[in-house]
mmCIF file of C-alpha atoms in Angstrom:
data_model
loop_
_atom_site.group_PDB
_atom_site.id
_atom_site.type_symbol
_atom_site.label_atom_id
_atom_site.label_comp_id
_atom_site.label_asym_id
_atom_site.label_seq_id
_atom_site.Cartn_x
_atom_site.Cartn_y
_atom_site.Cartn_z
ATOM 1 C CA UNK A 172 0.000 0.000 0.000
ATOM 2 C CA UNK A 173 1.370 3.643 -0.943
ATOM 3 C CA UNK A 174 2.085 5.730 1.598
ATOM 4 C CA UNK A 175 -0.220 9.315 0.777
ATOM 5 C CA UNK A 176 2.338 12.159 0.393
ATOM 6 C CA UNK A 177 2.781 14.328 2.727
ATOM 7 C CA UNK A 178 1.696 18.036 2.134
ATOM 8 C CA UNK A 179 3.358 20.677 3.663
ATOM 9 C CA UNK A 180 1.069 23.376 4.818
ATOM 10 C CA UNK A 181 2.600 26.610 2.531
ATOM 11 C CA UNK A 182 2.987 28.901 5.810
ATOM 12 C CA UNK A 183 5.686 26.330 7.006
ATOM 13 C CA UNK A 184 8.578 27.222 4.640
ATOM 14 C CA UNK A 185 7.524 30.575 5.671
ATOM 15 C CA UNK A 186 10.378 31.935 7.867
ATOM 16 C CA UNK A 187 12.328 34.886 6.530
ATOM 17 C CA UNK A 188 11.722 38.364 5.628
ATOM 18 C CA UNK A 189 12.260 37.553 2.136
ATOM 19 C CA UNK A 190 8.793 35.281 1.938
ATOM 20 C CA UNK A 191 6.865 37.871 4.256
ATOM 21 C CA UNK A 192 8.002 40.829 1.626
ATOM 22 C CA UNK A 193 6.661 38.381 -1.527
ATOM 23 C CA UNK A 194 3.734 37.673 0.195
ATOM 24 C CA UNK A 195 2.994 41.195 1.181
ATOM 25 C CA UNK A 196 3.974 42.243 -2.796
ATOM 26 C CA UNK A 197 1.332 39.960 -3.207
ATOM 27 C CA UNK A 198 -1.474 41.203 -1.146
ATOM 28 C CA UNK A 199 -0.991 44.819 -1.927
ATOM 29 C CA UNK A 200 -1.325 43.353 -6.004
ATOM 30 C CA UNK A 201 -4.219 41.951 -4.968
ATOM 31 C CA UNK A 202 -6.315 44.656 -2.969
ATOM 32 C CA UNK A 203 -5.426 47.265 -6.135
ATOM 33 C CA UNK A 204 -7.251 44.567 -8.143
ATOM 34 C CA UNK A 205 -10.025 44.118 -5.289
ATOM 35 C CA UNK A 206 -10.320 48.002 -5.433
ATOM 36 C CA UNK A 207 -10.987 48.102 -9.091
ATOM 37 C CA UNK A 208 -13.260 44.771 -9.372
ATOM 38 C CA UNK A 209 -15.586 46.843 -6.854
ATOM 39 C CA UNK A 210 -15.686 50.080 -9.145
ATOM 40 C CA UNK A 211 -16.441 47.569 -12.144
ATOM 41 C CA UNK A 212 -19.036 46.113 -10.086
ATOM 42 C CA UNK A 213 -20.868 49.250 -8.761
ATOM 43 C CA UNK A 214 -20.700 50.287 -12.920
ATOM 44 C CA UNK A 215 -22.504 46.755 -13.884
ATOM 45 C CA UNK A 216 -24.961 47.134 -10.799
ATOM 46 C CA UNK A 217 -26.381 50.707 -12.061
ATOM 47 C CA UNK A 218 -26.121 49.419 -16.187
ATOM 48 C CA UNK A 219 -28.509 46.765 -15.033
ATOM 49 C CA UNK A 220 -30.526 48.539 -12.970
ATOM 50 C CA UNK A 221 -30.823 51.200 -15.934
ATOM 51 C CA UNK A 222 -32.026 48.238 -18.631
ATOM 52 C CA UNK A 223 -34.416 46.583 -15.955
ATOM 53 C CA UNK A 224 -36.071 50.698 -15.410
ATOM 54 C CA UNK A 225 -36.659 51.661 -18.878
ATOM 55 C CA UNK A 226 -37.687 47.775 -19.989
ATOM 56 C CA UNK A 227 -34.583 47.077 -22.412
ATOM 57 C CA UNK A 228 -35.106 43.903 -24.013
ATOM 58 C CA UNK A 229 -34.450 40.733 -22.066
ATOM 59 C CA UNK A 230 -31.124 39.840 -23.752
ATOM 60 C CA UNK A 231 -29.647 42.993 -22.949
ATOM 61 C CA UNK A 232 -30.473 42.601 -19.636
ATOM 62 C CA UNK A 233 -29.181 38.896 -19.386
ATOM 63 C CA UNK A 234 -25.769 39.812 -20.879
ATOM 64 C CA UNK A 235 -26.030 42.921 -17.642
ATOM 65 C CA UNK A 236 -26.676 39.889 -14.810
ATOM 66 C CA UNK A 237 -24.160 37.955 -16.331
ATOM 67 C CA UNK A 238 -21.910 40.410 -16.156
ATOM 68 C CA UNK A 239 -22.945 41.472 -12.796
ATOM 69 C CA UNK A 240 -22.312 37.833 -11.534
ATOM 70 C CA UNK A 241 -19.141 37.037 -13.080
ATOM 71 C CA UNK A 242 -18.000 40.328 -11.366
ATOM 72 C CA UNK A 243 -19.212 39.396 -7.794
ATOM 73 C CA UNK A 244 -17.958 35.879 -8.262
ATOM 74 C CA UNK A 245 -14.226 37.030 -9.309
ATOM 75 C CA UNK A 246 -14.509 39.996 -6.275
ATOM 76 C CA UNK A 247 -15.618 37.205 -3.906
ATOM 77 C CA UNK A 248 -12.635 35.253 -4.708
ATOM 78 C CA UNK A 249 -9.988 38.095 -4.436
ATOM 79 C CA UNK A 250 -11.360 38.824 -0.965
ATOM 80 C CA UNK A 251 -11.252 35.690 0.208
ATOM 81 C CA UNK A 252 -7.348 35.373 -1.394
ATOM 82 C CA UNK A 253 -6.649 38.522 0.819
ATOM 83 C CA UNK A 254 -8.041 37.177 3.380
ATOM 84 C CA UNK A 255 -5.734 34.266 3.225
ATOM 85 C CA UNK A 256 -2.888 36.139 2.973
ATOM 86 C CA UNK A 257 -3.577 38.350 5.870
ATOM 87 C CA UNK A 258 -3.530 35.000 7.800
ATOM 88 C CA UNK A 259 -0.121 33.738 5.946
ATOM 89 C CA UNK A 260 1.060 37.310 6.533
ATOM 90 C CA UNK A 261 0.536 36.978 10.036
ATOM 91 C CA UNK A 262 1.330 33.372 11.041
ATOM 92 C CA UNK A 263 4.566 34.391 9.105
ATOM 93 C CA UNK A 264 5.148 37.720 11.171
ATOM 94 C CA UNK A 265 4.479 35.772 14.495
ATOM 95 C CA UNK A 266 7.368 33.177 13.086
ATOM 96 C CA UNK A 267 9.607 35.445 12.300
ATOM 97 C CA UNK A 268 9.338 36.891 16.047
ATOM 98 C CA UNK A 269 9.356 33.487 17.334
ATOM 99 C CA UNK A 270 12.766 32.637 15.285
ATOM 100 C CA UNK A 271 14.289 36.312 16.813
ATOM 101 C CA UNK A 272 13.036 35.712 19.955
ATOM 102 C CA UNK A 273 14.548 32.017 19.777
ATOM 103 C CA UNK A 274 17.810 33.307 18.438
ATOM 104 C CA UNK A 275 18.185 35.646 21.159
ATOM 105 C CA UNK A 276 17.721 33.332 23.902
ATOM 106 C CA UNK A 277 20.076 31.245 22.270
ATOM 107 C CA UNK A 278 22.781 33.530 21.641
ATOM 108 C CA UNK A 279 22.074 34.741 25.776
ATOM 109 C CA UNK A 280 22.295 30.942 26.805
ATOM 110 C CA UNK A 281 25.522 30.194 24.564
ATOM 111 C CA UNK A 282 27.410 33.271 26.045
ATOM 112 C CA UNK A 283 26.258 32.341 29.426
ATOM 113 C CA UNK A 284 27.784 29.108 28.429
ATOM 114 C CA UNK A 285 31.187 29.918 26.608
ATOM 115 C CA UNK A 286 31.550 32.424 30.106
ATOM 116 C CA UNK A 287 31.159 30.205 32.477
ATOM 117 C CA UNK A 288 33.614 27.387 31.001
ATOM 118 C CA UNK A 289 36.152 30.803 30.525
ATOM 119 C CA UNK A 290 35.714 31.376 34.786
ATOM 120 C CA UNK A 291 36.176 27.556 35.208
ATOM 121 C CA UNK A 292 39.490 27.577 33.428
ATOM 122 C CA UNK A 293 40.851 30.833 34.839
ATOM 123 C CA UNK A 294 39.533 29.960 38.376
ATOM 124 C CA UNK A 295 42.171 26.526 37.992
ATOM 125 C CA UNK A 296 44.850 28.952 36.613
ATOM 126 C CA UNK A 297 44.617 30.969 39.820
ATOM 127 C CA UNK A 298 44.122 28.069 42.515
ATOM 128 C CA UNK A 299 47.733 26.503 40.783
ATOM 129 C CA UNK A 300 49.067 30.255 41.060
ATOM 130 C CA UNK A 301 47.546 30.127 45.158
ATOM 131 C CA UNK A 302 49.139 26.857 45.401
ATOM 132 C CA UNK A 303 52.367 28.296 44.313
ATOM 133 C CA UNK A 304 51.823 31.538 46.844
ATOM 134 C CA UNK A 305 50.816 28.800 49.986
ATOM 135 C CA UNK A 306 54.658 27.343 48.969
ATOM 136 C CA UNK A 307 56.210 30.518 48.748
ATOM 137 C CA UNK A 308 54.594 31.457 51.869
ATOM 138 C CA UNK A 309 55.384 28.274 53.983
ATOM 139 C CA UNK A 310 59.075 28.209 52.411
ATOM 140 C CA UNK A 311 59.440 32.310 53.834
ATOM 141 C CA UNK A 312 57.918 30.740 57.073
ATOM 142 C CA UNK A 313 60.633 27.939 57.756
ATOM 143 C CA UNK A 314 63.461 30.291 56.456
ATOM 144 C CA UNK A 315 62.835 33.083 59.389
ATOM 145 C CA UNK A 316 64.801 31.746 62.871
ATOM 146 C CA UNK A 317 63.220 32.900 66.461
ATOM 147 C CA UNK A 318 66.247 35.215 66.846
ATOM 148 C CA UNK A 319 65.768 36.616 63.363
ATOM 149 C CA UNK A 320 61.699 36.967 64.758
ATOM 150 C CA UNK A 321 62.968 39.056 67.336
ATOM 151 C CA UNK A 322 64.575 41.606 65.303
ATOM 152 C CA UNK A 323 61.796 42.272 63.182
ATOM 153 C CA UNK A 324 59.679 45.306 64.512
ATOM 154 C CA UNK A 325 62.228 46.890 67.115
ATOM 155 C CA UNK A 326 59.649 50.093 67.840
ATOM 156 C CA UNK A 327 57.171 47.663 69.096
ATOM 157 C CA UNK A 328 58.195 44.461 69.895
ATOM 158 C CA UNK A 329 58.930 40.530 69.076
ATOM 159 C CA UNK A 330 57.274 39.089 66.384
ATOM 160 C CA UNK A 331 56.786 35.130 65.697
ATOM 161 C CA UNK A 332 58.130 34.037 62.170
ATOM 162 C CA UNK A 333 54.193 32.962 61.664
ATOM 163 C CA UNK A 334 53.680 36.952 61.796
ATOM 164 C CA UNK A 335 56.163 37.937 59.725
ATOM 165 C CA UNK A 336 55.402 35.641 56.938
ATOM 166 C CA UNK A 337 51.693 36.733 57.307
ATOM 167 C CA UNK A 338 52.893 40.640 57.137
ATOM 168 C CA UNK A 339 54.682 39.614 53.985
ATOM 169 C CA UNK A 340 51.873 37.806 52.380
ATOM 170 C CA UNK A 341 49.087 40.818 53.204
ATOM 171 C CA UNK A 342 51.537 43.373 52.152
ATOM 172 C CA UNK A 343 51.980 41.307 49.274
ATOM 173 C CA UNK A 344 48.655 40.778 48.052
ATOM 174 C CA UNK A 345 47.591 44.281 48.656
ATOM 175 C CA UNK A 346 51.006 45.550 46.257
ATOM 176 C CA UNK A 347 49.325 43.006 43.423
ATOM 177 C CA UNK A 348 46.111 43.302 43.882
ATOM 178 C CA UNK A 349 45.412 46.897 44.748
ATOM 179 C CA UNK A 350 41.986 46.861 44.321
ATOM 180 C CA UNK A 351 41.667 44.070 46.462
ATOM 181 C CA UNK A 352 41.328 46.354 49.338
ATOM 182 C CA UNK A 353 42.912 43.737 51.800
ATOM 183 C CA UNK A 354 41.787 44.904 55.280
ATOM 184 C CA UNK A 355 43.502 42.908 58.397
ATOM 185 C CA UNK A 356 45.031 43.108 61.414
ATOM 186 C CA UNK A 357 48.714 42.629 60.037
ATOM 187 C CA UNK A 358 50.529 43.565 63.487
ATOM 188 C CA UNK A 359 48.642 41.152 65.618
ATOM 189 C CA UNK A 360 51.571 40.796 67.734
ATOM 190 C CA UNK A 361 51.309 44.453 69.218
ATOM 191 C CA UNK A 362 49.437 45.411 71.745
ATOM 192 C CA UNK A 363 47.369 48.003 70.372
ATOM 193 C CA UNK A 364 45.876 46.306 66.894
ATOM 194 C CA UNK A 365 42.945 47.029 65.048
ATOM 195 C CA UNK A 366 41.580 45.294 61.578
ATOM 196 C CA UNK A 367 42.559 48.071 59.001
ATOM 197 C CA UNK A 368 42.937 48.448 55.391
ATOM 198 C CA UNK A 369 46.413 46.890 54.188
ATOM 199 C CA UNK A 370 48.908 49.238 52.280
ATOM 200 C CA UNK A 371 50.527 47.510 49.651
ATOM 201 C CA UNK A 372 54.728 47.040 49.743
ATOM 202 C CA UNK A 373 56.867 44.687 47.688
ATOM 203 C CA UNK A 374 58.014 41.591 49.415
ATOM 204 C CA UNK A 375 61.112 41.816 47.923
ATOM 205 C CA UNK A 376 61.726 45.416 49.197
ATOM 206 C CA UNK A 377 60.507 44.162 52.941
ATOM 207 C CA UNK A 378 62.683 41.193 53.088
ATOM 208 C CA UNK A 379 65.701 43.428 51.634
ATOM 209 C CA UNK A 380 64.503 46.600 54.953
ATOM 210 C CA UNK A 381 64.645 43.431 57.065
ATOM 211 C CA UNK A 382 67.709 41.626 55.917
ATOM 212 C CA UNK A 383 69.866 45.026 56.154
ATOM 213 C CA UNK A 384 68.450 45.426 59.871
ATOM 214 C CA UNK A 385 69.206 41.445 61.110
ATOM 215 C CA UNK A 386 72.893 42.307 58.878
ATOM 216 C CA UNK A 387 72.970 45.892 60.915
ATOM 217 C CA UNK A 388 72.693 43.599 64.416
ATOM 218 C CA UNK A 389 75.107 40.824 63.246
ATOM 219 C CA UNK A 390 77.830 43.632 62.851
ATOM 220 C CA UNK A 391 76.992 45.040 66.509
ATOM 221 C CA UNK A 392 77.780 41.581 67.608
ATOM 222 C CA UNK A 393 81.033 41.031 66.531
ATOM 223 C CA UNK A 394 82.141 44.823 67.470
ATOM 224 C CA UNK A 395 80.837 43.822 71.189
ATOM 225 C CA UNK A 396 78.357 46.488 70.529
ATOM 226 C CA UNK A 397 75.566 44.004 72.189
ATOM 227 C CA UNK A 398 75.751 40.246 73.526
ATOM 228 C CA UNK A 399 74.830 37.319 71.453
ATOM 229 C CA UNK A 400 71.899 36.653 73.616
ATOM 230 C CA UNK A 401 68.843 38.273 71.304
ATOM 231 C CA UNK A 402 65.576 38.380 71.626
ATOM 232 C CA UNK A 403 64.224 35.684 70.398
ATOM 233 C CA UNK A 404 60.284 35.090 69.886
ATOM 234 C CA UNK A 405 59.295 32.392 72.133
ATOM 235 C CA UNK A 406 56.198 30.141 70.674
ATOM 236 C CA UNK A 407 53.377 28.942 73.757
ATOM 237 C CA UNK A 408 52.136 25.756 73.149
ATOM 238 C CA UNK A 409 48.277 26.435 72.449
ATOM 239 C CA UNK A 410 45.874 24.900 74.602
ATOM 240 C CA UNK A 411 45.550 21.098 73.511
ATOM 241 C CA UNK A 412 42.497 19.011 73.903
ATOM 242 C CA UNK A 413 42.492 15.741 73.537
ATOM 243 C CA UNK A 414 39.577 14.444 71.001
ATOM 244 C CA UNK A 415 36.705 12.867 71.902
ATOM 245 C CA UNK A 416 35.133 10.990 69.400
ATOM 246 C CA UNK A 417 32.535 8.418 69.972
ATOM 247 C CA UNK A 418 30.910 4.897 68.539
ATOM 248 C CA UNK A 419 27.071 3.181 68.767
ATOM 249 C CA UNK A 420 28.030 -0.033 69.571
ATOM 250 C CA UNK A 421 26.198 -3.124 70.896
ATOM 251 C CA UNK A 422 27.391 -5.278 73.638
ATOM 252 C CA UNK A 423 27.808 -8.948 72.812
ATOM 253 C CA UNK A 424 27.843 -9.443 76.802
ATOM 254 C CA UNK A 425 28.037 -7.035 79.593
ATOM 255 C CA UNK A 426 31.687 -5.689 80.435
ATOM 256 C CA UNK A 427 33.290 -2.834 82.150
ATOM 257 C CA UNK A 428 36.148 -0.503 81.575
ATOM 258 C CA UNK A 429 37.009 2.682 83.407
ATOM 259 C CA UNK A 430 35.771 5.892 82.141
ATOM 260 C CA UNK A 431 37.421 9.348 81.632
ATOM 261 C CA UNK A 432 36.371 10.220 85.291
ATOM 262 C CA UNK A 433 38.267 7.294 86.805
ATOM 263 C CA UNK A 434 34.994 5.655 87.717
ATOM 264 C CA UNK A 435 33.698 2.185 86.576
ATOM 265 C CA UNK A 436 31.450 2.090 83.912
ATOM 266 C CA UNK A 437 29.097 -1.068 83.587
ATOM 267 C CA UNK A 438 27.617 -1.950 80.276
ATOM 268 C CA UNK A 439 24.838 -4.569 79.965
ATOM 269 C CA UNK A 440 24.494 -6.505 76.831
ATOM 270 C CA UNK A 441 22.413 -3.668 74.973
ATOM 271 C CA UNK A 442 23.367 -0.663 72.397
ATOM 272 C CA UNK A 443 25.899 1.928 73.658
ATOM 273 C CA UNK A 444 27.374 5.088 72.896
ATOM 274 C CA UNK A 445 30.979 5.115 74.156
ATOM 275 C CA UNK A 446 34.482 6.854 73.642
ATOM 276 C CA UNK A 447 35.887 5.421 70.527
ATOM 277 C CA UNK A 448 39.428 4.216 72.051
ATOM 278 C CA UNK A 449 37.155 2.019 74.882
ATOM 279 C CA UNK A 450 34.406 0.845 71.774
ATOM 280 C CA UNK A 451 37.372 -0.529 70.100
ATOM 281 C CA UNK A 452 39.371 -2.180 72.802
ATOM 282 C CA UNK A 453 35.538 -4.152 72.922
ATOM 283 C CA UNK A 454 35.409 -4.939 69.613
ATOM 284 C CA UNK A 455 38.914 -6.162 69.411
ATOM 285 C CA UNK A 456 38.061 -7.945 72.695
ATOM 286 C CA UNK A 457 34.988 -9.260 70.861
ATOM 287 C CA UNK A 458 32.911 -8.136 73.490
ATOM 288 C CA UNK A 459 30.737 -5.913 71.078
ATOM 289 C CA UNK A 460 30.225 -4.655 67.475
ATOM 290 C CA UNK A 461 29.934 -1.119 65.802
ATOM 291 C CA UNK A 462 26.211 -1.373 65.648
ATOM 292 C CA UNK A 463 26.571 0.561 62.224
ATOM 293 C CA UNK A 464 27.329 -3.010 60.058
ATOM 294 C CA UNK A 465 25.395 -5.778 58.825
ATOM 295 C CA UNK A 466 26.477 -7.892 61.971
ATOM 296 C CA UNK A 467 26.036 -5.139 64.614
ATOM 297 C CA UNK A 468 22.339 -4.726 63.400
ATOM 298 C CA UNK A 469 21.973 -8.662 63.304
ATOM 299 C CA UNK A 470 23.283 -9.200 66.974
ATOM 300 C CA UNK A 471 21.381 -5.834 68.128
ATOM 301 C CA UNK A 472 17.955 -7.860 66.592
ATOM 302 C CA UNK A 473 18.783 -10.933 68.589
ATOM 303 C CA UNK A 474 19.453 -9.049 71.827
ATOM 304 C CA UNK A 475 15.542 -7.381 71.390
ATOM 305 C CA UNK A 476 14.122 -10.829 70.486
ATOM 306 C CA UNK A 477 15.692 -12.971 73.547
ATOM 307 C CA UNK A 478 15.146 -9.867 76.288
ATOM 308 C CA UNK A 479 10.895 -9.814 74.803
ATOM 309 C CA UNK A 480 11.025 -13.736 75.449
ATOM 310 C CA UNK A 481 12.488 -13.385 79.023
ATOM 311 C CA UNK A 482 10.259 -12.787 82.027
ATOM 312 C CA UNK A 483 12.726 -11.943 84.367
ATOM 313 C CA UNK A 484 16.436 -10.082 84.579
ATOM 314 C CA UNK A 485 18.977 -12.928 86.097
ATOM 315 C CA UNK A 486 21.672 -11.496 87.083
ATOM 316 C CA UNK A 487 24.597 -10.182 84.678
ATOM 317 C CA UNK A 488 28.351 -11.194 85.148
ATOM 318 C CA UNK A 489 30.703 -8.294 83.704
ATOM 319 C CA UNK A 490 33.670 -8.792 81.778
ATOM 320 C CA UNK A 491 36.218 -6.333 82.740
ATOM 321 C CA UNK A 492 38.052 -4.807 79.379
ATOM 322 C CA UNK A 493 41.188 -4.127 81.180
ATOM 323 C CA UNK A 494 40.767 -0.375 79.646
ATOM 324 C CA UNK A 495 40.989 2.957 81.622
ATOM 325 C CA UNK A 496 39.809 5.723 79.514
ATOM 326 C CA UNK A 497 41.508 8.340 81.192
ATOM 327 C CA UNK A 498 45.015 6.702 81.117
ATOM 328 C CA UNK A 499 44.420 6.455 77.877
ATOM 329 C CA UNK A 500 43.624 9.855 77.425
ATOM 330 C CA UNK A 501 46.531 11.570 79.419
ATOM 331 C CA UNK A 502 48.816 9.581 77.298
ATOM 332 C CA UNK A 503 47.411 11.207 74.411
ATOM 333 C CA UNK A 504 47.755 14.294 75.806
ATOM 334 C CA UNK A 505 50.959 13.774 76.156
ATOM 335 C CA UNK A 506 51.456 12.456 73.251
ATOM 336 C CA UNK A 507 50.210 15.591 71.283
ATOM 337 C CA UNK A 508 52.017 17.580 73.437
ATOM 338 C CA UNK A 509 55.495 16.025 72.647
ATOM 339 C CA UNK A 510 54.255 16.452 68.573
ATOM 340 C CA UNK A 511 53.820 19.801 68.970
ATOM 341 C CA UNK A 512 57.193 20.263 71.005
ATOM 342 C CA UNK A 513 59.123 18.124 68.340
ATOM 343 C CA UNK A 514 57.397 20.584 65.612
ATOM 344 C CA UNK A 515 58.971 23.893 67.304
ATOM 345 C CA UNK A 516 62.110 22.012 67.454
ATOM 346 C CA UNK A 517 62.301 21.349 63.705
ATOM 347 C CA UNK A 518 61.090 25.493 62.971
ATOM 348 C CA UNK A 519 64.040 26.173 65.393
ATOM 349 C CA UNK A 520 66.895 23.973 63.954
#
């Protein structure tokens, strides 16, 4: 069986302001020729009413209704033809629009587009570039010695090498990016510091006003000018705490281990949440599981269904861990402690 072809409605092809000029050409053709059918018309109309009032003969007036008909039967047709074109004129105008409109949105969308991939790829160019500056930074950090610290701002007093780097970087940044407008407290070792807006300075310049003063103070040491002893910038270890992270676990069987008060803590077989370092001395102990696994949840559904089938509590023997929580966190104390001692050591050498 054929397949019927398939005919495309003629407003379709319509799209461009070439076929809206030809089909306004058109139209305007057409109501000239609509405006001179109706004065041929109105002329035929008043012949024929002329023959029928003075009684011409009846051939004469047949020839004037033919003509009369043929007339209204070709104006009838060129209306309805400008009609039709008014619509194709329209339909096509409201494509048109529809194409601009479309072709804006478009070329909006695509720019929004091509922009957004440009930010992407410059934003990665200037995280490598802050990568580089964070290196730069930490190497000026490890370079600067306590005693050099202490020789850094004589008018007002000693500054850590942490300080100094920062001053470098903010004065930095503000040099290279002036319009930055880099506000900060860049003396924070001084006692009278307030956030303010950070004047730019090469680093190269600062380093070179520094250098010449620690250079100035080396040569006063070897004339005996002043001792050897400096002052040096002194780092005090922060306050440390200790972590204190915690598990869910559930209890295979009751046990007990002493908690970070020194106290004995009993757990009955039953879902906990404990210190981390005594959940897994249990689990190692395979007293308990994290109740956040397969087999935690499994054991945890066991416990519920043999404590609804029991009618009474008999009494609970508890396994003692052999773990004190607080030991176990002074040690860590001290252990942080000794990190953060071995650190300075390393900034010093």
């Amino acid at each position: 069986m054929r397949r019927p072809k398939l005919v495309t409605a003629p407003e379709a092809a319509l799209t461009t302001d070439a076929d809206l000029s030809g089909l306004l050409t058109r139209r305007e053709a057409l109501v000239i020729r609509q405006a001179g059918l109706s004065a041929d018309l109105e002329r035929a109309i008043s012949a024929r009413r002329e023959l029928l009032i003075q009684g011409g003969d009846a051939a004469a007036i047949a020839d004037a209704e033919r003509a009369v008909r043929d007339l209204e039967s070709t104006a009838l047709g060129v209306t309805d033809a400008v009609t039709e074109l008014d619509r194709r004129v329209a339909a096509a105008e409201a494509r048109i629009a529809a194409d601009q409109e479309e072709a804006e949105r478009e070329a909006a969308a695509a720019g929004l587009e091509r922009n957004a991939t440009d930010i992407e790829k410059a934003a990665a160019g200037l995280k490598r570039a802050l990568e580089g500056v964070a290196t730069a930074h930490a190497a000026l950090l490890s370079s600067i010695a306590p005693a050099a610290a202490g020789q850094y701002d004589p008018h007002i007093g000693i500054a850590s090498p942490a300080d100094i780097a920062r001053a470098f970087l903010l004065h930095g940044l503000a040099e290279a990016l002036p319009s930055l407008d880099v506000s900060a407290e860049v003396r924070r070792w001084s006692t009278y510091v307030m956030a303010s807006t950070v004047e730019g300075a090469d680093p190269v310049a600062m380093a070179a006003e520094f250098g010449a003063r620690l250079r100035e103070t080396a040569g006063s040491i070897r004339e005996r000018v002043i001792g050897p002893a400096l002052p040096a910038h002194v780092e005090v270890m922060p306050h440390i705490e200790v972590p204190r992270p915690e598990m869910q676990i559930v209890a295979l069987e009751p046990f007990t281990f002493t908690d970070a008060g020194g106290s004995p803590a009993y757990l009955p077989a039953w879902t906990h949440t404990i210190a981390t370092p005594a959940a897994e001395r249990a689990i190692e102990a395979g007293l308990a599981l994290e109740l956040d696994t397969e087999e935690g949840r499994d054991a945890f559904e066991k416990l519920k269904r043999r404590r609804e089938s029991m009618t009474t509590s008999p009494p609970e023997h508890y396994v003692d861990l052999g773990f004190s929580l607080k030991e176990w966190r002074a040690a860590e104390l001290s252990r942080l402690k000794d990190a953060w001692s071995a650190g300075q050591d390393r900034r010093a050498a």
